[in-house]
PDB file of C-alpha atoms in Angstrom:
ATOM      1  CA  MET Z  69      -5.854   4.623  35.673  1.00  0.00           C
ATOM      2  CA  ALA Z  70      -3.505   4.978  32.825  1.00  0.00           C
ATOM      3  CA  GLY Z  71      -2.869   3.696  29.387  1.00  0.00           C
ATOM      4  CA  TRP Z  72      -0.125   3.585  26.864  1.00  0.00           C
ATOM      5  CA  ARG Z  73       0.246   5.082  23.515  1.00  0.00           C
ATOM      6  CA  ARG Z  74       2.484   4.398  20.838  1.00  0.00           C
ATOM      7  CA  ALA Z  75       3.172   7.046  18.773  1.00  0.00           C
ATOM      8  CA  ALA Z  76       4.062  -7.014 -29.837  1.00  0.00           C
ATOM      9  CA  PRO Z  77       5.684 -10.175 -30.636  1.00  0.00           C
ATOM     10  CA  GLY Z  78       8.737 -11.357 -32.685  1.00  0.00           C
ATOM     11  CA  ALA Z  79       9.698  -7.888 -33.028  1.00  0.00           C
ATOM     12  CA  ALA Z  80      13.409  -8.043 -32.388  1.00  0.00           C
ATOM     13  CA  VAL Z  81      15.402 -10.662 -34.674  1.00  0.00           C
ATOM     14  CA  MET Z  82      18.370 -11.810 -33.772  1.00  0.00           C
ATOM     15  CA  MET Z  83      20.841 -13.224 -36.329  1.00  0.00           C
ATOM     16  CA  PHE Z  84      24.062 -15.263 -35.168  1.00  0.00           C
ATOM     17  CA  GLY Z  85      26.379 -17.698 -36.580  1.00  0.00           C
ATOM     18  CA  ALA Z  86      28.467 -20.543 -34.833  1.00  0.00           C
ATOM     19  CA  GLY Z  87      32.268 -21.288 -35.546  1.00  0.00           C
ATOM     20  CA  VAL Z  88      32.450 -24.258 -37.684  1.00  0.00           C
ATOM     21  CA  LEU Z  89      35.012 -27.218 -37.562  1.00  0.00           C
ATOM     22  CA  ALA Z  90      35.580 -29.145 -40.634  1.00  0.00           C
ATOM     23  CA  GLY Z  91      37.861 -31.960 -41.209  1.00  0.00           C
ATOM     24  CA  CYS Z  92      39.121 -35.385 -43.433  1.00  0.00           C
ATOM     25  CA  ASP Z  93      40.551 -38.121 -42.213  1.00  0.00           C
ATOM     26  CA  GLY Z  94      41.153 -39.883 -45.491  1.00  0.00           C
ATOM     27  CA  GLY Z  95      44.637 -40.194 -46.620  1.00  0.00           C
ATOM     28  CA  SER Z  96      47.943 -40.540 -45.191  1.00  0.00           C
ATOM     29  CA  PRO Z  97      49.020 -38.642 -42.094  1.00  0.00           C
ATOM     30  CA  GLY Z  98      49.255 -34.972 -42.878  1.00  0.00           C
ATOM     31  CA  GLY Z  99      47.932 -35.475 -46.491  1.00  0.00           C
ATOM     32  CA  GLY Z 100      44.464 -34.512 -45.686  1.00  0.00           C
ATOM     33  CA  ALA Z 101      42.678 -31.441 -45.587  1.00  0.00           C
ATOM     34  CA  SER Z 102      43.440 -29.234 -42.482  1.00  0.00           C
ATOM     35  CA  PRO Z 103      40.834 -28.305 -40.129  1.00  0.00           C
ATOM     36  CA  LYS Z 104      39.610 -24.677 -40.059  1.00  0.00           C
ATOM     37  CA  ALA Z 105      37.554 -22.381 -37.948  1.00  0.00           C
ATOM     38  CA  GLU Z 106      35.195 -19.940 -39.900  1.00  0.00           C
ATOM     39  CA  LYS Z 107      33.678 -16.649 -38.208  1.00  0.00           C
ATOM     40  CA  VAL Z 108      30.018 -16.346 -39.553  1.00  0.00           C
ATOM     41  CA  GLY Z 109      29.300 -12.690 -38.396  1.00  0.00           C
ATOM     42  CA  ARG Z 110      28.446 -10.564 -35.363  1.00  0.00           C
ATOM     43  CA  PRO Z 111      24.756 -10.896 -34.226  1.00  0.00           C
ATOM     44  CA  SER Z 112      22.531  -8.077 -35.540  1.00  0.00           C
ATOM     45  CA  VAL Z 113      19.313  -6.718 -34.242  1.00  0.00           C
ATOM     46  CA  VAL Z 114      16.670  -5.211 -36.661  1.00  0.00           C
ATOM     47  CA  ALA Z 115      14.324  -2.338 -35.042  1.00  0.00           C
ATOM     48  CA  MET Z 116      10.823  -2.901 -34.758  1.00  0.00           C
ATOM     49  CA  SER Z 117       7.948  -0.958 -36.756  1.00  0.00           C
ATOM     50  CA  VAL Z 118       6.181   1.596 -34.927  1.00  0.00           C
ATOM     51  CA  GLN Z 119       3.354  -0.508 -35.070  1.00  0.00           C
ATOM     52  CA  GLU Z 120       5.282  -3.603 -33.539  1.00  0.00           C
ATOM     53  CA  TYR Z 121       6.687  -1.241 -31.138  1.00  0.00           C
ATOM     54  CA  GLY Z 122       3.164  -0.194 -29.944  1.00  0.00           C
ATOM     55  CA  SER Z 123       2.236  -3.699 -29.417  1.00  0.00           C
ATOM     56  CA  ALA Z 124       5.105  -4.302 -27.462  1.00  0.00           C
ATOM     57  CA  LEU Z 125       4.650  -1.361 -25.154  1.00  0.00           C
ATOM     58  CA  ALA Z 126       0.897  -2.649 -24.376  1.00  0.00           C
ATOM     59  CA  GLY Z 127       2.497  -6.222 -23.333  1.00  0.00           C
ATOM     60  CA  ALA Z 128       5.137  -4.295 -21.100  1.00  0.00           C
ATOM     61  CA  ILE Z 129       2.988  -1.862 -19.484  1.00  0.00           C
ATOM     62  CA  GLY Z 130      -0.479  -3.502 -19.405  1.00  0.00           C
ATOM     63  CA  PRO Z 131       0.274  -5.868 -16.294  1.00  0.00           C
ATOM     64  CA  LEU Z 132       1.224  -3.012 -14.252  1.00  0.00           C
ATOM     65  CA  ASP Z 133      -1.901  -0.821 -15.321  1.00  0.00           C
ATOM     66  CA  THR Z 134      -3.544  -3.894 -13.972  1.00  0.00           C
ATOM     67  CA  ALA Z 135      -1.672  -3.692 -10.591  1.00  0.00           C
ATOM     68  CA  LEU Z 136      -2.350  -0.158 -10.103  1.00  0.00           C
ATOM     69  CA  ARG Z 137      -6.005  -0.581 -10.766  1.00  0.00           C
ATOM     70  CA  GLY Z 138      -5.945  -3.287  -8.184  1.00  0.00           C
ATOM     71  CA  LEU Z 139      -4.237  -0.724  -5.914  1.00  0.00           C
ATOM     72  CA  ASN Z 140      -7.146   1.659  -6.452  1.00  0.00           C
ATOM     73  CA  GLY Z 141      -9.579  -0.873  -5.064  1.00  0.00           C
ATOM     74  CA  ALA Z 142      -7.611  -1.085  -1.688  1.00  0.00           C
ATOM     75  CA  GLY Z 143      -9.563   0.017   1.253  1.00  0.00           C
ATOM     76  CA  GLY Z 144      -7.915  -0.843   4.995  1.00  0.00           C
ATOM     77  CA  TYR Z 145      -4.586  -2.015   6.136  1.00  0.00           C
ATOM     78  CA  ARG Z 146      -5.273  -5.630   5.505  1.00  0.00           C
ATOM     79  CA  GLY Z 147      -3.753  -6.942   2.203  1.00  0.00           C
ATOM     80  CA  LEU Z 148      -2.475  -3.421   1.333  1.00  0.00           C
ATOM     81  CA  ALA Z 149       1.297  -4.334   1.537  1.00  0.00           C
ATOM     82  CA  GLY Z 150       0.513  -7.328  -1.041  1.00  0.00           C
ATOM     83  CA  ARG Z 151      -1.124  -4.774  -3.626  1.00  0.00           C
ATOM     84  CA  VAL Z 152       1.590  -2.409  -3.387  1.00  0.00           C
ATOM     85  CA  ARG Z 153       4.197  -5.318  -4.043  1.00  0.00           C
ATOM     86  CA  ALA Z 154       2.156  -6.538  -6.735  1.00  0.00           C
ATOM     87  CA  ALA Z 155       2.429  -3.037  -8.659  1.00  0.00           C
ATOM     88  CA  GLU Z 156       6.317  -2.812  -7.629  1.00  0.00           C
ATOM     89  CA  ARG Z 157       6.850  -6.115  -9.292  1.00  0.00           C
ATOM     90  CA  ALA Z 158       4.750  -5.259 -12.241  1.00  0.00           C
ATOM     91  CA  ALA Z 159       6.840  -2.223 -12.744  1.00  0.00           C
ATOM     92  CA  GLU Z 160       9.906  -4.337 -12.234  1.00  0.00           C
ATOM     93  CA  GLN Z 161       8.890  -6.768 -14.998  1.00  0.00           C
ATOM     94  CA  GLY Z 162       7.851  -3.784 -17.023  1.00  0.00           C
ATOM     95  CA  VAL Z 163      11.431  -2.493 -17.095  1.00  0.00           C
ATOM     96  CA  VAL Z 164      12.889  -5.828 -18.012  1.00  0.00           C
ATOM     97  CA  LYS Z 165      10.511  -6.231 -21.167  1.00  0.00           C
ATOM     98  CA  LEU Z 166      11.025  -2.306 -22.104  1.00  0.00           C
ATOM     99  CA  ARG Z 167      14.808  -2.884 -21.948  1.00  0.00           C
ATOM    100  CA  GLY Z 168      14.690  -5.803 -24.550  1.00  0.00           C
ATOM    101  CA  LEU Z 169      12.733  -3.779 -26.943  1.00  0.00           C
ATOM    102  CA  ALA Z 170      14.742  -2.893 -30.395  1.00  0.00           C
ATOM    103  CA  ALA Z 171      12.797   0.814 -30.409  1.00  0.00           C
ATOM    104  CA  PRO Z 172      12.062   2.497 -33.623  1.00  0.00           C
ATOM    105  CA  GLN Z 173      14.947   5.242 -34.106  1.00  0.00           C
ATOM    106  CA  GLU Z 174      12.318   7.986 -34.222  1.00  0.00           C
ATOM    107  CA  VAL Z 175      11.006   7.152 -30.845  1.00  0.00           C
ATOM    108  CA  SER Z 176      14.505   5.832 -29.357  1.00  0.00           C
ATOM    109  CA  ALA Z 177      14.854   9.106 -27.044  1.00  0.00           C
ATOM    110  CA  GLU Z 178      11.226   8.824 -25.730  1.00  0.00           C
ATOM    111  CA  HIS Z 179      11.562   5.070 -25.279  1.00  0.00           C
ATOM    112  CA  GLY Z 180      14.823   5.681 -23.207  1.00  0.00           C
ATOM    113  CA  ARG Z 181      13.078   8.183 -21.215  1.00  0.00           C
ATOM    114  CA  LEU Z 182      10.314   5.957 -20.500  1.00  0.00           C
ATOM    115  CA  VAL Z 183      12.707   3.372 -19.262  1.00  0.00           C
ATOM    116  CA  ALA Z 184      14.293   5.385 -16.751  1.00  0.00           C
ATOM    117  CA  ALA Z 185      10.778   6.785 -15.332  1.00  0.00           C
ATOM    118  CA  LEU Z 186       9.185   3.504 -15.055  1.00  0.00           C
ATOM    119  CA  GLN Z 187      12.745   2.485 -13.214  1.00  0.00           C
ATOM    120  CA  VAL Z 188      12.247   5.384 -10.538  1.00  0.00           C
ATOM    121  CA  PHE Z 189       8.874   4.604 -10.321  1.00  0.00           C
ATOM    122  CA  GLN Z 190       9.760   1.122  -9.403  1.00  0.00           C
ATOM    123  CA  ARG Z 191      11.914   2.331  -6.228  1.00  0.00           C
ATOM    124  CA  ASN Z 192       8.984   4.761  -5.349  1.00  0.00           C
ATOM    125  CA  LEU Z 193       6.792   1.846  -5.115  1.00  0.00           C
ATOM    126  CA  GLY Z 194       9.058  -0.069  -3.143  1.00  0.00           C
ATOM    127  CA  GLY Z 195       9.617   3.104  -0.781  1.00  0.00           C
ATOM    128  CA  VAL Z 196       5.864   2.753  -0.232  1.00  0.00           C
ATOM    129  CA  ARG Z 197       5.636  -0.902   0.465  1.00  0.00           C
ATOM    130  CA  GLY Z 198       8.169  -0.086   3.138  1.00  0.00           C
ATOM    131  CA  GLN Z 199       5.712   2.533   4.942  1.00  0.00           C
ATOM    132  CA  VAL Z 200       3.074  -0.038   4.638  1.00  0.00           C
ATOM    133  CA  GLU Z 201       5.032  -2.466   6.496  1.00  0.00           C
ATOM    134  CA  ASP Z 202       5.997   0.083   9.052  1.00  0.00           C
ATOM    135  CA  ARG Z 203       2.342   1.025   9.393  1.00  0.00           C
ATOM    136  CA  LYS Z 204       3.338   4.514   8.322  1.00  0.00           C
ATOM    137  CA  VAL Z 205       0.851   3.991   5.450  1.00  0.00           C
ATOM    138  CA  CYS Z 206      -2.284   2.522   6.737  1.00  0.00           C
ATOM    139  CA  THR Z 207      -4.941   2.779   3.987  1.00  0.00           C
ATOM    140  CA  GLY Z 208      -5.388   2.225   0.387  1.00  0.00           C
ATOM    141  CA  SER Z 209      -6.386   6.122  -0.155  1.00  0.00           C
ATOM    142  CA  VAL Z 210      -2.973   7.313   1.702  1.00  0.00           C
ATOM    143  CA  ALA Z 211      -0.933   4.477  -0.411  1.00  0.00           C
ATOM    144  CA  ARG Z 212      -2.426   5.584  -3.360  1.00  0.00           C
ATOM    145  CA  ALA Z 213      -1.614   9.588  -2.757  1.00  0.00           C
ATOM    146  CA  GLU Z 214       2.057   8.395  -1.734  1.00  0.00           C
ATOM    147  CA  VAL Z 215       2.385   6.413  -5.266  1.00  0.00           C
ATOM    148  CA  GLY Z 216       0.776   9.266  -6.988  1.00  0.00           C
ATOM    149  CA  GLY Z 217       2.734  11.925  -5.644  1.00  0.00           C
ATOM    150  CA  ALA Z 218       6.047  10.168  -6.261  1.00  0.00           C
ATOM    151  CA  SER Z 219       8.715  11.392  -8.482  1.00  0.00           C
ATOM    152  CA  GLY Z 220       8.571   8.432 -10.792  1.00  0.00           C
ATOM    153  CA  ALA Z 221       4.988   9.056 -11.049  1.00  0.00           C
ATOM    154  CA  THR Z 222       5.570  12.519 -12.421  1.00  0.00           C
ATOM    155  CA  GLU Z 223       8.156  11.127 -14.754  1.00  0.00           C
ATOM    156  CA  LEU Z 224       6.291   8.510 -16.155  1.00  0.00           C
ATOM    157  CA  ARG Z 225       3.131  10.872 -16.829  1.00  0.00           C
ATOM    158  CA  ARG Z 226       5.461  12.840 -18.758  1.00  0.00           C
ATOM    159  CA  ALA Z 227       7.356  10.009 -20.562  1.00  0.00           C
ATOM    160  CA  VAL Z 228       3.952   8.555 -21.473  1.00  0.00           C
ATOM    161  CA  ALA Z 229       2.629  11.846 -22.873  1.00  0.00           C
ATOM    162  CA  ALA Z 230       5.739  12.418 -24.846  1.00  0.00           C
ATOM    163  CA  LEU Z 231       5.659   8.945 -26.539  1.00  0.00           C
ATOM    164  CA  GLU Z 232       1.940   8.555 -27.281  1.00  0.00           C
ATOM    165  CA  PRO Z 233       1.842  10.896 -30.028  1.00  0.00           C
ATOM    166  CA  LYS Z 234       4.444   9.018 -31.944  1.00  0.00           C
ATOM    167  CA  VAL Z 235       2.872   5.596 -31.709  1.00  0.00           C
ATOM    168  CA  PRO Z 236      -0.555   5.470 -33.166  1.00  0.00           C
ATOM    169  CA  GLY Z 237      -2.861   3.199 -32.097  1.00  0.00           C
ATOM    170  CA  TRP Z 238      -1.208   2.998 -28.682  1.00  0.00           C
ATOM    171  CA  ASP Z 239      -3.476   3.025 -25.957  1.00  0.00           C
ATOM    172  CA  ALA Z 240      -1.531   4.717 -23.439  1.00  0.00           C
ATOM    173  CA  ALA Z 241      -3.940   4.647 -20.381  1.00  0.00           C
ATOM    174  CA  LEU Z 242      -2.166   3.969 -17.034  1.00  0.00           C
ATOM    175  CA  GLY Z 243      -3.920   4.005 -14.046  1.00  0.00           C
ATOM    176  CA  LEU Z 244      -1.462   6.513 -12.190  1.00  0.00           C
ATOM    177  CA  PRO Z 245      -3.134   7.449  -8.584  1.00  0.00           C
ATOM    178  CA  SER Z 246      -4.446  10.937  -8.286  1.00  0.00           C
ATOM    179  CA  GLY Z 247      -2.029  11.904  -4.993  1.00  0.00           C
ATOM    180  CA  ARG Z 248      -4.660  13.567  -2.838  1.00  0.00           C
ATOM    181  CA  ARG Z 249      -4.598  12.365   0.626  1.00  0.00           C
ATOM    182  CA  PRO Z 250      -7.828  12.154   2.651  1.00  0.00           C
ATOM    183  CA  ASN Z 251      -8.748  15.131   4.766  1.00  0.00           C
ATOM    184  CA  ASP Z 252     -11.693  13.876   6.786  1.00  0.00           C
ATOM    185  CA  ARG Z 253     -10.677  14.332  10.360  1.00  0.00           C
ATOM    186  CA  PRO Z 254     -13.904  14.021  12.677  1.00  0.00           C
ATOM    187  CA  ALA Z 255     -14.635  16.653  15.297  1.00  0.00           C
ATOM    188  CA  ASN Z 256     -13.695  15.513  19.181  1.00  0.00           C
ATOM    189  CA  GLY Z 257     -16.622  13.214  20.391  1.00  0.00           C
ATOM    190  CA  THR Z 258     -17.633  12.029  17.056  1.00  0.00           C
ATOM    191  CA  PHE Z 259     -19.246   8.383  17.197  1.00  0.00           C
ATOM    192  CA  ILE Z 260     -17.812   6.431  14.742  1.00  0.00           C
ATOM    193  CA  ARG Z 261     -20.079   3.549  15.905  1.00  0.00           C
ATOM    194  CA  SER Z 262     -22.912   4.787  17.871  1.00  0.00           C
ATOM    195  CA  GLY Z 263     -24.309   1.551  19.373  1.00  0.00           C
ATOM    196  CA  ASP Z 264     -26.789   1.190  22.100  1.00  0.00           C
ATOM    197  CA  ARG Z 265     -26.332   3.789  24.839  1.00  0.00           C
ATOM    198  CA  GLY Z 266     -29.543   3.231  26.809  1.00  0.00           C
ATOM    199  CA  GLY Z 267     -27.612   2.463  30.248  1.00  0.00           C
ATOM    200  CA  ARG Z 268     -26.150   4.567  32.773  1.00  0.00           C
ATOM    201  CA  GLY Z 269     -22.506   3.735  32.745  1.00  0.00           C
ATOM    202  CA  THR Z 270     -19.834   6.348  31.603  1.00  0.00           C
ATOM    203  CA  LEU Z 271     -16.092   6.070  30.495  1.00  0.00           C
ATOM    204  CA  THR Z 272     -14.244   9.241  30.157  1.00  0.00           C
ATOM    205  CA  ILE Z 273     -11.415   9.194  27.789  1.00  0.00           C
ATOM    206  CA  ASP Z 274      -8.226  11.406  28.187  1.00  0.00           C
ATOM    207  CA  ASN Z 275      -5.906  11.651  25.124  1.00  0.00           C
ATOM    208  CA  GLY Z 276      -3.090  13.430  26.042  1.00  0.00           C
ATOM    209  CA  GLY Z 277      -1.108  11.665  23.260  1.00  0.00           C
ATOM    210  CA  SER Z 278       0.279  13.150  20.187  1.00  0.00           C
ATOM    211  CA  HIS Z 279      -2.109  11.510  17.924  1.00  0.00           C
ATOM    212  CA  ASP Z 280      -5.864  11.249  17.447  1.00  0.00           C
ATOM    213  CA  ALA Z 281      -7.430   8.068  18.754  1.00  0.00           C
ATOM    214  CA  VAL Z 282     -10.567   5.705  18.278  1.00  0.00           C
ATOM    215  CA  ILE Z 283     -11.623   4.172  21.325  1.00  0.00           C
ATOM    216  CA  THR Z 284     -13.692   0.996  20.827  1.00  0.00           C
ATOM    217  CA  LEU Z 285     -15.925  -0.848  23.546  1.00  0.00           C
ATOM    218  CA  ALA Z 286     -16.360  -4.432  22.455  1.00  0.00           C
ATOM    219  CA  ARG Z 287     -18.593  -7.001  24.149  1.00  0.00           C
ATOM    220  CA  SER Z 288     -18.352 -10.923  22.656  1.00  0.00           C
ATOM    221  CA  GLY Z 289     -15.877  -9.763  20.297  1.00  0.00           C
ATOM    222  CA  ARG Z 290     -17.994  -7.377  18.890  1.00  0.00           C
ATOM    223  CA  ALA Z 291     -17.685  -3.690  18.883  1.00  0.00           C
ATOM    224  CA  ALA Z 292     -20.648  -1.843  20.736  1.00  0.00           C
ATOM    225  CA  THR Z 293     -19.345   1.665  20.510  1.00  0.00           C
ATOM    226  CA  SER Z 294     -16.522   3.821  19.046  1.00  0.00           C
ATOM    227  CA  VAL Z 295     -15.735   7.304  19.507  1.00  0.00           C
ATOM    228  CA  TYR Z 296     -13.246   9.912  17.817  1.00  0.00           C
ATOM    229  CA  VAL Z 297     -11.188  11.732  20.611  1.00  0.00           C
ATOM    230  CA  ARG Z 298      -8.705  14.106  19.233  1.00  0.00           C
ATOM    231  CA  GLU Z 299      -4.943  14.627  20.522  1.00  0.00           C
ATOM    232  CA  GLY Z 300      -5.168  16.709  23.599  1.00  0.00           C
ATOM    233  CA  ASP Z 301      -8.699  16.449  24.186  1.00  0.00           C
ATOM    234  CA  ASP Z 302     -11.088  14.003  26.214  1.00  0.00           C
ATOM    235  CA  PHE Z 303     -14.326  12.991  25.960  1.00  0.00           C
ATOM    236  CA  THR Z 304     -16.983  11.120  28.303  1.00  0.00           C
ATOM    237  CA  VAL Z 305     -19.474   8.292  26.611  1.00  0.00           C
ATOM    238  CA  ARG Z 306     -22.657   8.401  28.274  1.00  0.00           C
ATOM    239  CA  GLY Z 307     -25.373   5.703  28.530  1.00  0.00           C
ATOM    240  CA  VAL Z 308     -22.922   2.694  28.494  1.00  0.00           C
ATOM    241  CA  PRO Z 309     -25.272  -0.493  29.335  1.00  0.00           C
ATOM    242  CA  ASP Z 310     -24.205  -3.182  31.975  1.00  0.00           C
ATOM    243  CA  GLY Z 311     -21.754  -5.814  30.950  1.00  0.00           C
ATOM    244  CA  ARG Z 312     -18.279  -6.588  30.363  1.00  0.00           C
ATOM    245  CA  TYR Z 313     -16.320  -4.762  27.937  1.00  0.00           C
ATOM    246  CA  SER Z 314     -12.669  -5.030  26.388  1.00  0.00           C
ATOM    247  CA  ILE Z 315     -11.505  -1.530  25.280  1.00  0.00           C
ATOM    248  CA  TYR Z 316      -9.412  -0.918  22.262  1.00  0.00           C
ATOM    249  CA  TYR Z 317      -7.805   2.049  20.749  1.00  0.00           C
ATOM    250  CA  THR Z 318      -5.953   2.808  17.650  1.00  0.00           C
ATOM    251  CA  THR Z 319      -4.277   5.851  17.093  1.00  0.00           C
ATOM    252  CA  GLY Z 320      -3.052   7.600  14.032  1.00  0.00           C
ATOM    253  CA  GLY Z 321      -3.559  10.485  11.599  1.00  0.00           C
ATOM    254  CA  ASP Z 322      -4.930  11.108   8.046  1.00  0.00           C
ATOM    255  CA  TRP Z 323      -8.184   9.645   8.952  1.00  0.00           C
ATOM    256  CA  ASP Z 324     -10.305   7.807   6.011  1.00  0.00           C
ATOM    257  CA  ARG Z 325     -13.884   8.300   6.602  1.00  0.00           C
ATOM    258  CA  LYS Z 326     -14.779   5.914   3.792  1.00  0.00           C
ATOM    259  CA  VAL Z 327     -13.311   2.912   5.713  1.00  0.00           C
ATOM    260  CA  ARG Z 328     -13.177   4.185   9.225  1.00  0.00           C
ATOM    261  CA  ALA Z 329      -9.862   4.029   9.751  1.00  0.00           C
ATOM    262  CA  PHE Z 330      -6.373   5.860  10.177  1.00  0.00           C
ATOM    263  CA  GLY Z 331      -4.424   6.307   7.197  1.00  0.00           C
ATOM    264  CA  GLY Z 332      -1.374   7.119   8.517  1.00  0.00           C
ATOM    265  CA  ASP Z 333       1.124   6.335  11.552  1.00  0.00           C
ATOM    266  CA  CYS Z 334      -1.512   3.753  12.851  1.00  0.00           C
ATOM    267  CA  ALA Z 335      -1.114   1.810  15.924  1.00  0.00           C
ATOM    268  CA  PHE Z 336      -3.496  -0.740  17.640  1.00  0.00           C
ATOM    269  CA  ARG Z 337      -3.623  -1.591  21.221  1.00  0.00           C
ATOM    270  CA  ARG Z 338      -6.015  -2.981  23.877  1.00  0.00           C
ATOM    271  CA  PHE Z 339      -6.544  -2.671  27.498  1.00  0.00           C
ATOM    272  CA  ASP Z 340      -5.448  -6.121  29.089  1.00  0.00           C
ATOM    273  CA  ASP Z 341      -8.230  -5.896  31.706  1.00  0.00           C
ATOM    274  CA  GLU Z 342     -12.158  -5.917  30.916  1.00  0.00           C
ATOM    275  CA  MET Z 343     -14.024  -3.124  32.306  1.00  0.00           C
ATOM    276  CA  ALA Z 344     -17.282  -4.094  34.089  1.00  0.00           C
ATOM    277  CA  PHE Z 345     -20.292  -1.698  34.165  1.00  0.00           C
ATOM    278  CA  LYS Z 346     -22.920  -2.425  36.585  1.00  0.00           C
ATOM    279  CA  THR Z 347     -26.068  -0.712  37.811  1.00  0.00           C
ATOM    280  CA  GLU Z 348     -27.348  -1.298  41.073  1.00  0.00           C
ATOM    281  CA  ARG Z 349     -30.897  -0.080  42.579  1.00  0.00           C
ATOM    282  CA  THR Z 350     -31.961   0.236  46.264  1.00  0.00           C
ATOM    283  CA  ALA Z 351     -34.808   1.969  47.736  1.00  0.00           C
ATOM    284  CA  THR Z 352     -33.394   4.798  47.898  1.00  0.00           C
ATOM    285  CA  GLN Z 353     -30.921   5.217  45.222  1.00  0.00           C
ATOM    286  CA  ILE Z 354     -29.329   3.994  41.988  1.00  0.00           C
ATOM    287  CA  ARG Z 355     -25.438   3.570  41.495  1.00  0.00           C
ATOM    288  CA  TRP Z 356     -23.840   2.884  38.279  1.00  0.00           C
ATOM    289  CA  SER Z 357     -20.411   2.548  37.137  1.00  0.00           C
ATOM    290  CA  THR Z 358     -18.217   5.380  36.239  1.00  0.00           C
ATOM    291  CA  TRP Z 359     -14.437   4.670  34.608  1.00  0.00           C
ATOM    292  CA  LYS Z 360     -11.719   7.090  33.332  1.00  0.00           C
ATOM    293  CA  ILE Z 361      -8.760   5.914  31.158  1.00  0.00           C
ATOM    294  CA  THR Z 362      -5.708   7.506  29.514  1.00  0.00           C
ATOM    295  CA  LEU Z 363      -4.184   7.024  26.611  1.00  0.00           C
ATOM    296  CA  GLN Z 364      -0.763   8.206  27.775  1.00  0.00           C
ATOM    297  CA  PRO Z 365       1.385   7.266  30.688  1.00  0.00           C
ATOM    298  CA  VAL Z 366       0.512   8.773  33.930  1.00  0.00           C
ATOM    299  CA  VAL Z 367       1.845   8.892  37.494  1.00  0.00           C
ATOM    300  CA  GLY Z 368       0.282   6.277  39.447  1.00  0.00           C
ATOM    301  CA  GLY Z 369      -1.255   4.661  36.146  1.00  0.00           C
ATOM    302  CA  THR Z 370      -1.829   0.991  36.835  1.00  0.00           C
ATOM    303  CA  ALA Z 371      -3.460  -0.240  33.509  1.00  0.00           C
ATOM    304  CA  SER Z 372      -1.573  -2.021  31.076  1.00  0.00           C
ATOM    305  CA  THR Z 373      -1.781  -2.421  27.501  1.00  0.00           C
ATOM    306  CA  SER Z 374      -1.011  -4.458  24.672  1.00  0.00           C
ATOM    307  CA  ASP Z 375      -0.340  -4.536  20.884  1.00  0.00           C
ATOM    308  CA  VAL Z 376      -2.908  -6.195  18.752  1.00  0.00           C
ATOM    309  CA  ALA Z 377      -2.668  -6.770  14.915  1.00  0.00           C
ATOM    310  CA  PRO Z 378      -4.588  -4.574  12.478  1.00  0.00           C
ATOM    311  CA  ASP Z 379      -7.546  -7.129  12.169  1.00  0.00           C
ATOM    312  CA  GLY Z 380      -7.755  -7.573  15.739  1.00  0.00           C
ATOM    313  CA  VAL Z 381      -9.762  -4.731  16.543  1.00  0.00           C
ATOM    314  CA  PRO Z 382     -13.353  -5.501  16.309  1.00  0.00           C
ATOM    315  CA  ASP Z 383     -15.259  -4.171  13.518  1.00  0.00           C
TER     316      ASP Z 383
END
């Protein structure tokens, strides 16, 4: 049998004038006052005070902090791209707001550095969102690691650290992630969900693929047993109770123990045909079902598999 794998307000004041046309139509032709246009002056910008600037900073950066904290609450794949996109939009809006500020002269250099860092960070967030959509990044912990370890995050930390001492009263807290990836790879044959194993059936799993896998036996749409099989290894699940089971498997890397899912390069598949486990007893013997599956193509293999949505694997 063969399977398949898939590798602060009002700070800036603008003053301007408009052209004025004045005329008089009394008197004889040519004897009245001539029309004229008067130029009032060029627009001017009044720089903010440091206190006003601090309030405006909070308004520009605050939504990004909120969005990043939302990313900190992400678990598995579902909704992850939306959380990253929310942070990306908050960074984009922050750049627009910061560019519109008339920063005090004493912090103009630091302000420019903050704007530049936030622009890079926005692009980094867009890159991470693309990785999520391509299933290269699959859990919140790995997304946070990618965001926290990005060049824009490093520059943003430095820019905030340089600006904060010059803006008294500005709370520069920004929930940038730490950048640490999970490192919880289970041993081969670890049961992620033990389930009932009081039967006699056996299922041998041969993982000759290039990624670790979690194989799930499901009945009536609910997971019965799930086991972790490392790449290049095999394992036999014993004691499978009688019944018909759907077999699902997920592959990937960066196992995230907290959400029991792969954090990177995730793929989700199922065998198209159910497997029946049955025990027969006679006066002289007991017979039970034994199955073997491979998660990689093999010569003579007849089992077909199909992709499923990330939330299509029974939990």
